[in-house]
Short mmCIF file of C-alpha atoms in Angstrom, two decimals:
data_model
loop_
_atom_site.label_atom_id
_atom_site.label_comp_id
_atom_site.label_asym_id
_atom_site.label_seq_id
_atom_site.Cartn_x
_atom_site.Cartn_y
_atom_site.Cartn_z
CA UNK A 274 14.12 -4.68 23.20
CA UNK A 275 11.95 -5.99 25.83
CA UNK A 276 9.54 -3.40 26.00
CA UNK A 277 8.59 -4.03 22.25
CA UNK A 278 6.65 -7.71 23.60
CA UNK A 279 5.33 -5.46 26.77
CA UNK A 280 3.68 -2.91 24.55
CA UNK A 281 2.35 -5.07 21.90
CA UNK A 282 0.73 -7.49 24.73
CA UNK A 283 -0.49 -4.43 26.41
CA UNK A 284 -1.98 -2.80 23.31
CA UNK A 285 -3.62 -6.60 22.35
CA UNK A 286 -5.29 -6.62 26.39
CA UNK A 287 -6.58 -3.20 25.77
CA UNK A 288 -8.58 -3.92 22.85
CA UNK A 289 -9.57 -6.76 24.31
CA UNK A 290 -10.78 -5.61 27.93
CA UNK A 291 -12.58 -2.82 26.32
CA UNK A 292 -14.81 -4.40 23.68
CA UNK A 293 -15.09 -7.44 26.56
CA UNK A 294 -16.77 -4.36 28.83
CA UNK A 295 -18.81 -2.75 26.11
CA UNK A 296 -20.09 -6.38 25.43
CA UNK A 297 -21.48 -6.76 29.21
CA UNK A 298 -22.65 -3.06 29.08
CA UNK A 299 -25.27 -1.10 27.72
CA UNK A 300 -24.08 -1.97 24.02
CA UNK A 301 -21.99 0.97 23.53
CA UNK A 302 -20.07 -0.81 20.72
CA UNK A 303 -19.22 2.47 18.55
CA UNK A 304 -17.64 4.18 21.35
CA UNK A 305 -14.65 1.67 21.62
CA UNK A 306 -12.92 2.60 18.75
CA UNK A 307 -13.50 6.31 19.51
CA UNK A 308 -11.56 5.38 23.38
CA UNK A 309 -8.93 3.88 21.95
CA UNK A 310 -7.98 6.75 19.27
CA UNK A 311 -8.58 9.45 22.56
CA UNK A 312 -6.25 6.95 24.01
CA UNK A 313 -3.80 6.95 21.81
CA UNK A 314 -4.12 11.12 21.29
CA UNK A 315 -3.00 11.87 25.03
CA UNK A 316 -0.06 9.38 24.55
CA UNK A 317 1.14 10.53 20.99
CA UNK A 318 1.07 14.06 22.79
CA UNK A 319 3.38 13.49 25.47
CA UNK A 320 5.48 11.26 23.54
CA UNK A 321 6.29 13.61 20.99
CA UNK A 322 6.89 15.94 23.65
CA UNK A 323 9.57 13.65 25.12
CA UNK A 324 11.07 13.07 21.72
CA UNK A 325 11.56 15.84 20.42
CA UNK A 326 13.14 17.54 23.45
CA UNK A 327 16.30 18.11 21.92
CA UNK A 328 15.83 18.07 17.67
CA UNK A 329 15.92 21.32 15.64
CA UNK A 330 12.75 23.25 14.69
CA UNK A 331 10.92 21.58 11.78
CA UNK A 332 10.90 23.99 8.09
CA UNK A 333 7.66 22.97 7.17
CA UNK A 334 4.48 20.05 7.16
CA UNK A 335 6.77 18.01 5.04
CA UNK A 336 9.73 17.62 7.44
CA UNK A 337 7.44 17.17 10.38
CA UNK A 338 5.09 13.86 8.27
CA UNK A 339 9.05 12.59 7.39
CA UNK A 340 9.99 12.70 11.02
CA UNK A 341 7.13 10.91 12.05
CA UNK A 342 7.81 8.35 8.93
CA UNK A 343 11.28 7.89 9.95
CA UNK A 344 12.61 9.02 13.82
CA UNK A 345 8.96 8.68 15.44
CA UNK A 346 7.65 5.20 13.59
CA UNK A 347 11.39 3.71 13.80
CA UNK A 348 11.06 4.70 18.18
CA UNK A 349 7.57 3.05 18.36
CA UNK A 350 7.37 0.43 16.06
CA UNK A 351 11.47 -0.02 15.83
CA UNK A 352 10.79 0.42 11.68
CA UNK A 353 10.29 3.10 9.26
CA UNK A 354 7.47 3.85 7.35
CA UNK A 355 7.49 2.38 4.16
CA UNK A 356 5.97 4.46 1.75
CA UNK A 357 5.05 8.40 2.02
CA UNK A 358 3.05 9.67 -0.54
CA UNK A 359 1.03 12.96 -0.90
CA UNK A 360 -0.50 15.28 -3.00
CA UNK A 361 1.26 18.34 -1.65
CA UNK A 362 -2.31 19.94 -0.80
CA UNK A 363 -2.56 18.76 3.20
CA UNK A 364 -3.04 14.71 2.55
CA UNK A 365 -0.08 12.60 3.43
CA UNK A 366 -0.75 8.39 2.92
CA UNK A 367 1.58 6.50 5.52
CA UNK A 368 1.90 2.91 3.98
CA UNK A 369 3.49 0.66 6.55
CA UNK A 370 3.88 -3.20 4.32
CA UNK A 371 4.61 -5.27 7.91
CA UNK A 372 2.96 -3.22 10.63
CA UNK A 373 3.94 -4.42 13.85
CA UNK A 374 0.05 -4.80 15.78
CA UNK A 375 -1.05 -7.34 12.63
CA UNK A 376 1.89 -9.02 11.64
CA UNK A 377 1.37 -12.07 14.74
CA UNK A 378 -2.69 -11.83 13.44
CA UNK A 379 -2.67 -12.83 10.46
CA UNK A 380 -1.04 -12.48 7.30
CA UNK A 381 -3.48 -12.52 4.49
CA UNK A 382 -7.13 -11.97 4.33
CA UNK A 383 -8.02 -13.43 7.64
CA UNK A 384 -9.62 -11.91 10.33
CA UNK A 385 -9.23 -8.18 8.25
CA UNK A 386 -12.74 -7.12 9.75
CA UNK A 387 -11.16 -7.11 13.12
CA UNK A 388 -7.84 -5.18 11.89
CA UNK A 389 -9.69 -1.82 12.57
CA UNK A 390 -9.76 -1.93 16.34
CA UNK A 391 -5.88 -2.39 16.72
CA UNK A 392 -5.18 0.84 14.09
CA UNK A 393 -7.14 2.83 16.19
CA UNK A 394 -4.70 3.21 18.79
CA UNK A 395 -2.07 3.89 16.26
CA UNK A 396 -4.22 6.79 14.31
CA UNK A 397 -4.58 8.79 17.65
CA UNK A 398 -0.98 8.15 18.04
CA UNK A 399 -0.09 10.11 14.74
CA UNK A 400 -3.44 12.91 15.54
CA UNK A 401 -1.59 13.50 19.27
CA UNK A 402 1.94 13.62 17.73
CA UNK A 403 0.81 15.94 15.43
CA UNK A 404 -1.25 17.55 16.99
CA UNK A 405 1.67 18.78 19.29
CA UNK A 406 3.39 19.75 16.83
CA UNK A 407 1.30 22.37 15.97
CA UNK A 408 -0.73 20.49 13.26
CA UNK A 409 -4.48 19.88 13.38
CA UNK A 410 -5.40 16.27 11.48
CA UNK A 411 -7.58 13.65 11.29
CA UNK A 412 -5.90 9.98 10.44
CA UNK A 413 -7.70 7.27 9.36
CA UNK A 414 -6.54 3.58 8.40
CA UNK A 415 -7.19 1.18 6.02
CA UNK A 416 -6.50 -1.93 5.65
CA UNK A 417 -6.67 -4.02 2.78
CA UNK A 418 -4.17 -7.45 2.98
CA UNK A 419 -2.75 -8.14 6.58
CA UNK A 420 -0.43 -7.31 7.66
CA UNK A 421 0.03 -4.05 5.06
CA UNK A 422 -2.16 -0.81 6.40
CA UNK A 423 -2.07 3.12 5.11
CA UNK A 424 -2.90 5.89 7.45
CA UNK A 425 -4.07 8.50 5.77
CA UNK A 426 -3.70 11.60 7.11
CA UNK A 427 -5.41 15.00 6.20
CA UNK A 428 -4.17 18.26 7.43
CA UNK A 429 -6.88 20.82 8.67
CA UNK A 430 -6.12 24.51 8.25
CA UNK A 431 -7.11 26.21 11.51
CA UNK B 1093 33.17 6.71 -23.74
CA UNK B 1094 30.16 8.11 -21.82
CA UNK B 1095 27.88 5.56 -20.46
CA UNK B 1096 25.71 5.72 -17.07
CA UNK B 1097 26.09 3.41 -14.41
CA UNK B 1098 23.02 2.61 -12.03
CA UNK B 1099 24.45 5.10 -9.06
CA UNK B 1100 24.35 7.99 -11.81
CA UNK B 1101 28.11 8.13 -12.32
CA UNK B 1102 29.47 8.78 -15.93
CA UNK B 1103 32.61 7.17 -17.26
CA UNK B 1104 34.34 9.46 -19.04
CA UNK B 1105 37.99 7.92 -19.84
CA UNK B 1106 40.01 4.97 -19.17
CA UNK B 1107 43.36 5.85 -19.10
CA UNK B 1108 46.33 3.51 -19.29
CA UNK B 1109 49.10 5.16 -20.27
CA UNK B 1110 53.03 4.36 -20.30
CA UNK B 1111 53.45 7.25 -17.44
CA UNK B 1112 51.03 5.55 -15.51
CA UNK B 1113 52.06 2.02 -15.61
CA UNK B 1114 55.59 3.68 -14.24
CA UNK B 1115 54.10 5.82 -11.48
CA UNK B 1116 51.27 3.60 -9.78
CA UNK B 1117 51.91 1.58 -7.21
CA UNK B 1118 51.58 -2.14 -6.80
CA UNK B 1119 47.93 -3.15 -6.10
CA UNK B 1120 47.51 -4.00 -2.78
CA UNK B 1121 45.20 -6.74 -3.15
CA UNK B 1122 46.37 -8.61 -5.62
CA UNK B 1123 49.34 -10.19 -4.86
CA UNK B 1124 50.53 -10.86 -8.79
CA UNK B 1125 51.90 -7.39 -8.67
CA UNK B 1126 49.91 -6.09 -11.40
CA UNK B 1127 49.10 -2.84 -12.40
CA UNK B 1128 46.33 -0.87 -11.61
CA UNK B 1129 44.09 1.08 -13.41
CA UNK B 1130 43.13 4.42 -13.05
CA UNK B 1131 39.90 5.66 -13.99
CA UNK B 1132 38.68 9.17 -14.03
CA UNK B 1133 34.93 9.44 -12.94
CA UNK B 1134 32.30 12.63 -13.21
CA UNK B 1135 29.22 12.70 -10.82
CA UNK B 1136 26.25 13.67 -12.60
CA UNK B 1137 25.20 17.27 -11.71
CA UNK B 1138 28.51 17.65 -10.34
CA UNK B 1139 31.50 19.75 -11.56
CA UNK B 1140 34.10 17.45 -9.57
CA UNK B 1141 36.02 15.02 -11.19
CA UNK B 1142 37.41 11.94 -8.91
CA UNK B 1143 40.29 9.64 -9.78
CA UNK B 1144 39.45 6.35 -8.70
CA UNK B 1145 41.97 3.36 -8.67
CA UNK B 1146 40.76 0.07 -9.43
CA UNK B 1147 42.97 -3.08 -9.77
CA UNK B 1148 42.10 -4.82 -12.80
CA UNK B 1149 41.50 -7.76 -11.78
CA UNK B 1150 39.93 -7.51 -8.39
CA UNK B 1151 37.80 -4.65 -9.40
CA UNK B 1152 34.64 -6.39 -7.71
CA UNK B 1153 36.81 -6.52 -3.85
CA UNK B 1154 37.71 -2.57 -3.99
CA UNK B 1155 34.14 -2.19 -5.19
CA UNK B 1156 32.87 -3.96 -1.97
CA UNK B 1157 35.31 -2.64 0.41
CA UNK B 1158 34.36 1.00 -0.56
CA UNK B 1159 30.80 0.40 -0.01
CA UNK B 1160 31.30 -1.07 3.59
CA UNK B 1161 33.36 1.51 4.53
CA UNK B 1162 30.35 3.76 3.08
CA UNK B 1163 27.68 1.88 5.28
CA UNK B 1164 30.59 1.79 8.47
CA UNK B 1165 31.07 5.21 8.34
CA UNK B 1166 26.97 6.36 7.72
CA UNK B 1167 26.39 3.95 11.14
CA UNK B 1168 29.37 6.01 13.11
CA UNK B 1169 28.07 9.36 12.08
CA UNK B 1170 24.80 9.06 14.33
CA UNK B 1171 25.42 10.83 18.09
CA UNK B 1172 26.37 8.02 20.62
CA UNK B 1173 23.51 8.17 23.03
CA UNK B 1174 21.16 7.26 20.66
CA UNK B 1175 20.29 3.89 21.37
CA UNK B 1176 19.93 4.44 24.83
CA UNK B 1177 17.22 7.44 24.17
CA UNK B 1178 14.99 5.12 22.22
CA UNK B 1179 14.91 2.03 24.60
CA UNK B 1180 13.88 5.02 27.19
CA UNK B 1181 11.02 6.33 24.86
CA UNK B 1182 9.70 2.90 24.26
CA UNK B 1183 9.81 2.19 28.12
CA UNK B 1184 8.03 6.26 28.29
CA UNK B 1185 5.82 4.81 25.41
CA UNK B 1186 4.53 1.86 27.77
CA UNK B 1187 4.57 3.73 30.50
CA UNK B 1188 2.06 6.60 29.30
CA UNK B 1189 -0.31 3.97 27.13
CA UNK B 1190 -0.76 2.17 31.02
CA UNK B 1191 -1.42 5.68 32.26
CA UNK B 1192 -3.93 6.61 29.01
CA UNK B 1193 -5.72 2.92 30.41
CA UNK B 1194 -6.05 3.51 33.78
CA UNK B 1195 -7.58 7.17 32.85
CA UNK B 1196 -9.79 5.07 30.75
CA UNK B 1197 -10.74 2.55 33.24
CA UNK B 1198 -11.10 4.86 35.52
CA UNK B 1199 -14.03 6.89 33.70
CA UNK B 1200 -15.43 4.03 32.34
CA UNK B 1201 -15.78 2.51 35.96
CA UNK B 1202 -16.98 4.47 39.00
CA UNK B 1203 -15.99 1.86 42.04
CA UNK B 1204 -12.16 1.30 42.16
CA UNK B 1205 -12.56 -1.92 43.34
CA UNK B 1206 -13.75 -2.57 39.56
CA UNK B 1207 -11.01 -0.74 37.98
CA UNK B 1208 -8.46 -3.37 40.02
CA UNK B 1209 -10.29 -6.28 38.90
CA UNK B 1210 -10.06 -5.34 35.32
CA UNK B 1211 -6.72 -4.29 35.34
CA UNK B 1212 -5.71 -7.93 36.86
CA UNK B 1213 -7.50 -9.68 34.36
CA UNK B 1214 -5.68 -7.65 31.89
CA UNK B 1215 -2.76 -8.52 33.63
CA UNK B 1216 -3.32 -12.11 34.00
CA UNK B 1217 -3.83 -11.94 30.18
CA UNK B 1218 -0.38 -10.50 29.64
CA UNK B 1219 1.34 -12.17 31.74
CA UNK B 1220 0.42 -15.63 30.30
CA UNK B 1221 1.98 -15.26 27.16
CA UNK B 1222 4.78 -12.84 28.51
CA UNK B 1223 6.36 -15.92 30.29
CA UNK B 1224 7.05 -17.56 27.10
CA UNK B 1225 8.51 -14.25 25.41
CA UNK B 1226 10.45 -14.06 29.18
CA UNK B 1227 11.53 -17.73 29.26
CA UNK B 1228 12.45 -17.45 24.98
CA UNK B 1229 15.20 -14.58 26.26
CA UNK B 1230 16.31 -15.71 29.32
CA UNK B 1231 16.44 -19.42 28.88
CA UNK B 1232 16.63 -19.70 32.82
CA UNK B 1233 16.61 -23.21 33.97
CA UNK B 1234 14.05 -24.77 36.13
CA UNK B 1235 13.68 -23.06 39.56
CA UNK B 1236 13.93 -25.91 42.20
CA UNK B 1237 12.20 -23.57 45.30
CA UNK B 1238 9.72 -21.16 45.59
CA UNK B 1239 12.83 -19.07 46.81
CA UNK B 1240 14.22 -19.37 43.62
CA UNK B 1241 11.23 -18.19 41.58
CA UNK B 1242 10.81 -15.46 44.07
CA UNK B 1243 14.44 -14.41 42.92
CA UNK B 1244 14.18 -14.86 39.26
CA UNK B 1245 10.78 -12.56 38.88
CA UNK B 1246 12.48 -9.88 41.23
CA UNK B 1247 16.38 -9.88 39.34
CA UNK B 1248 15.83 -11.34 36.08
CA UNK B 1249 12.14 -10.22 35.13
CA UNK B 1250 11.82 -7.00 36.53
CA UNK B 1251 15.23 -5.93 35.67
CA UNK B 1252 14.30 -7.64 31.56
CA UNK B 1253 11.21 -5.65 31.10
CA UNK B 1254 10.72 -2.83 33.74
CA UNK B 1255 14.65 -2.25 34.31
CA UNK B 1256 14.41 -1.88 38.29
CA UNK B 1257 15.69 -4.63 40.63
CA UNK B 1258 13.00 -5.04 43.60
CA UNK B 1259 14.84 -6.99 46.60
CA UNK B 1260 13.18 -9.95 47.76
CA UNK B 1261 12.52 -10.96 51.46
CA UNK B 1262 10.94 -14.44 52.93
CA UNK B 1263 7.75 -13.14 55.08
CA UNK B 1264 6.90 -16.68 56.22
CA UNK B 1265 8.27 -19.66 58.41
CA UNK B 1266 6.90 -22.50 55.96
CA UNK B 1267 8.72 -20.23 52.65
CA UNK B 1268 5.56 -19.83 50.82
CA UNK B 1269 5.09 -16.22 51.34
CA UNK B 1270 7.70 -13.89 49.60
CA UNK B 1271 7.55 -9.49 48.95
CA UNK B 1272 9.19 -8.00 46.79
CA UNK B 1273 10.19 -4.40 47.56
CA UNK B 1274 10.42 -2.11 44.99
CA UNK B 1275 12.04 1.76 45.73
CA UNK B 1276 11.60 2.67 42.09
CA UNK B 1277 8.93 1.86 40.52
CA UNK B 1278 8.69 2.76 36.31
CA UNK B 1279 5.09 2.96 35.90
CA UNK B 1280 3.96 5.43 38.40
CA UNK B 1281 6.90 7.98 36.46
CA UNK B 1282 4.49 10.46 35.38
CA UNK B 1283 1.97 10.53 37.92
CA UNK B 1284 2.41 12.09 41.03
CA UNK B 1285 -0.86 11.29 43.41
CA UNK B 1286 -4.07 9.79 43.50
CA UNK B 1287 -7.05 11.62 42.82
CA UNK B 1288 -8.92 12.01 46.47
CA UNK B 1289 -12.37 10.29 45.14
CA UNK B 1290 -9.81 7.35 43.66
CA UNK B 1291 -7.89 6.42 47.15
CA UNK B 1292 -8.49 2.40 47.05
CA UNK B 1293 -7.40 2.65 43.92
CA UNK B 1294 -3.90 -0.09 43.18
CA UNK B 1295 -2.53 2.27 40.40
CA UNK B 1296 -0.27 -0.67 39.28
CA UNK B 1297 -2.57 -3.97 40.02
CA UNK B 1298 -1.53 -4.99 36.27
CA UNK B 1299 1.67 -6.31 37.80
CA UNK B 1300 -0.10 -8.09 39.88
CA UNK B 1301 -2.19 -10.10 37.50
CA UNK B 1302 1.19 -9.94 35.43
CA UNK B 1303 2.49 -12.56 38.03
CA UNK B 1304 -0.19 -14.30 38.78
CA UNK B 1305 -0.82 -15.10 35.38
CA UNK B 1306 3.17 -16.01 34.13
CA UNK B 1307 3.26 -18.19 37.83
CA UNK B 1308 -0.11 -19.96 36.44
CA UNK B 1309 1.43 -21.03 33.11
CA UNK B 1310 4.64 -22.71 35.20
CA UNK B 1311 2.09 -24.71 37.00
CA UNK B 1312 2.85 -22.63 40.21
CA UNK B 1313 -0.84 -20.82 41.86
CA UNK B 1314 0.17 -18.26 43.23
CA UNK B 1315 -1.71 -14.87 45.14
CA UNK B 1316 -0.62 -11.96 44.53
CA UNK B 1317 -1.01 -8.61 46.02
CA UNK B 1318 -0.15 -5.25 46.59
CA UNK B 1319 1.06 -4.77 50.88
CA UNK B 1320 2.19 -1.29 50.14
CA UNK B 1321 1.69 1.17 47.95
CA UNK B 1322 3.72 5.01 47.78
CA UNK B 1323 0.56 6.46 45.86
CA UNK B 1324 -1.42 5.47 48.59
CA UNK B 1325 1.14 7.28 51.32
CA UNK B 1326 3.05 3.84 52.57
CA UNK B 1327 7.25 4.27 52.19
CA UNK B 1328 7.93 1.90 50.08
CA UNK B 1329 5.88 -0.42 47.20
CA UNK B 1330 5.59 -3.59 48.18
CA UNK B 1331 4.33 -6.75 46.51
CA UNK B 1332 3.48 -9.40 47.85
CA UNK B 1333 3.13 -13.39 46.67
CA UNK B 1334 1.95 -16.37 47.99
CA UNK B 1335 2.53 -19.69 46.94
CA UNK B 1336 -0.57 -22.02 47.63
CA UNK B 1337 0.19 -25.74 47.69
CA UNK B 1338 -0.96 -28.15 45.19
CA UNK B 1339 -3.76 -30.45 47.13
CA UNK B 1340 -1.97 -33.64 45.14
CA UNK B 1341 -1.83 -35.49 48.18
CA UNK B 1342 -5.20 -34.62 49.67
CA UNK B 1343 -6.87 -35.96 46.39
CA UNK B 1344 -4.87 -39.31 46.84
CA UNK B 1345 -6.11 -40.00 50.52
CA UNK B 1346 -9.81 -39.25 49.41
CA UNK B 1347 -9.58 -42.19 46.72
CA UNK B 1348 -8.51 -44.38 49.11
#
């Protein structure tokens, strides 16, 4: 309950104290989004470990990308994924219509060139899940109307 | 009569016969003493055939009552604890992201004493708009000491958003200097010591600024501090706050 405000004010400092240190740096500015998403890896990891202590072995790509729609997404962001589409070939499209990190930014068109910094947390948060799980990935996010996004995620066969 | 409804069920009969009328029981919502009907339905794909008895003129309240007891019964089939588990992975979720920053800060920053200033200023950031999230759920009233504020971040705030009670103590004659003592504390959970070239470094100075920063927006400066620290070897954690004075009544002598 509480925890949801501590997490999304946390999450809002991060960005925040990081591009304010890459600003007084050596102009580093590409490398923030790349900490963030290594950020977010180690924590997806040892949050899925924690979750999924006690649930039953996953059949197949498909059950894992629904438990991370559903169980996982509902934990974190206490709502489901709205929309899972794929093509059944190793991309899955997470569409998410009110995601939690933009909905108190803006809800239109208004700052969207910003958006990108707070999905990068979430994107290494899906590659570190996964990535536990036994599935190599690389997620990406768009975002196209605040506060809608897609993370698109494609599966890499090892 | 075959038609499909919108939940893929397919009416198949309506059946009101003499032998019915006789053998079915008052309905028990309408008070008239009607009959009801009984309907015989088919689920599509299905070989089983369900008798379903709907009172003919209240058809819409057995309707409804059937689909809460649908929803009532969905919500009692999860397992009990569950609630529980996912306020304790959000609190592990907060937890580790504060331990992914640290790591962060701490490669990105090779003096410690730089890693503690950033983290309060990240702190001081949070904390200024957690005190209206804090005051919007507690709805405390106005503290009338510093006592009292030393009470309410130590019972009601901790216990709202970290879920540990630290006890408070008075460490001055004048009551301006409080510590709060904390046994457990949730965001050192998954770390178990310092790294030896980090030893000045306040592992959870984000409090800190967390304080300093919710005090500031009450109109209360405050310093805040870290006495102890069981990372660093000490017994217990211990925080510690200070309450400066507002110099109101030094600016009114100089204007004389």
């Amino acid at each position: 309950m509480a925890d949801e405000a501590l997490f999304l004010l946390l999450h809002s400092e991060m960005v925040a104290g990081l591009y304010r240190a890459a600003e007084q740096g050596e102009g580093e500015n590409g490398r923030c989004i790349t900490k963030l998403e290594n950020m977010g890896f180690r924590v997806g990891q040892g949050l899925i470990e924690r979750f999924t202590k006690d649930t039953a072995r996953f059949k197949d790509e498909l059950d894992i990308m629904k438990f991370i729609c559903k169980d996982f997404w509902t934990t974190v962001f206490k709502k489901q994924i709205d929309n899972l589409r794929t093509n059944h070939q190793g991309i899955y499209v997470l569409q998410d219509n009110k995601f939690r990190l933009l909905t108190q930014m803006s809800a239109g068109k208004q700052y969207l060139e910003h958006a990108p910094k707070y999905l990068a947390f979430t994107c290494g948060l899906i590659r570190g899940g996964l990535s536990n799980l036994g599935i190599k990935s690389i997620v990406t996010a768009e975002v196209s109307t605040m506060p809608a996004c897609k993370f698109q995620v494609m599966i890499q066969k090892m | 009569m075959l038609h499909k409804t919108k939940q893929g069920l397919v009416h198949i009969e309506n059946r009101r016969s003499i032998s019915s009328i006789t053998e079915c029981s008052k309905c028990i919502s309408c008070k008239g003493g009607r009959e009801e009907r009984r309907e015989l339905w088919r689920r599509e794909g299905e070989n089983t055939v369900t008798e379903r008895r709907i009172c003919c003129s209240r058809k819409k309240r057995y309707k409804q009552a059937i689909k809460y007891f649908k929803r009532y019964t969905s919500n009692m089939s999860r397992p009990p604890g569950r609630k529980q588990d996912n306020h304790k992975i959000s609190r592990e979720l907060f937890v580790l992201t504060y331990g992914a920053l640290v790591a962060q800060l701490c490669k990105d920053y090779e003096k410690d004493e730089d890693v503690n200033t950033c983290l309060d200023r990240m702190g001081y950031g949070i904390g200024v708009r957690l005190i209206e999230d804090f005051l919007a759920r507690s709805a405390v009233k106005k503290c009338r000491s510093y006592s009292e504020t030393a009470e309410m971040i130590a019972q009601v705030a901790f216990k709202m958003y970290l879920g540990v009670t630290p006890s408070v103590s008075c460490t001055s004659a004048t009551g301006d200097e409080f510590s709060l003592i904390l046994d457990k504390n949730p965001l050192v959970d998954f770390v178990e010591e310092l790294p030896a070239e980090r030893a000045s470094l306040c592992y959870c100075n984000l409090l800190c600024g967390v304080i300093r920063g919710a005090l500031e927006m009450v109109h209360l400066a405050a310093e805040v501090t870290f006495l102890q620290d069981k990372l660093k070897g000490d017994a217990v954690t211990e925080i510690g706050i200070i309450f400066l004075r507002k110099t109101e009544d030094k600016k009114h002598k100089r204007n004389k």
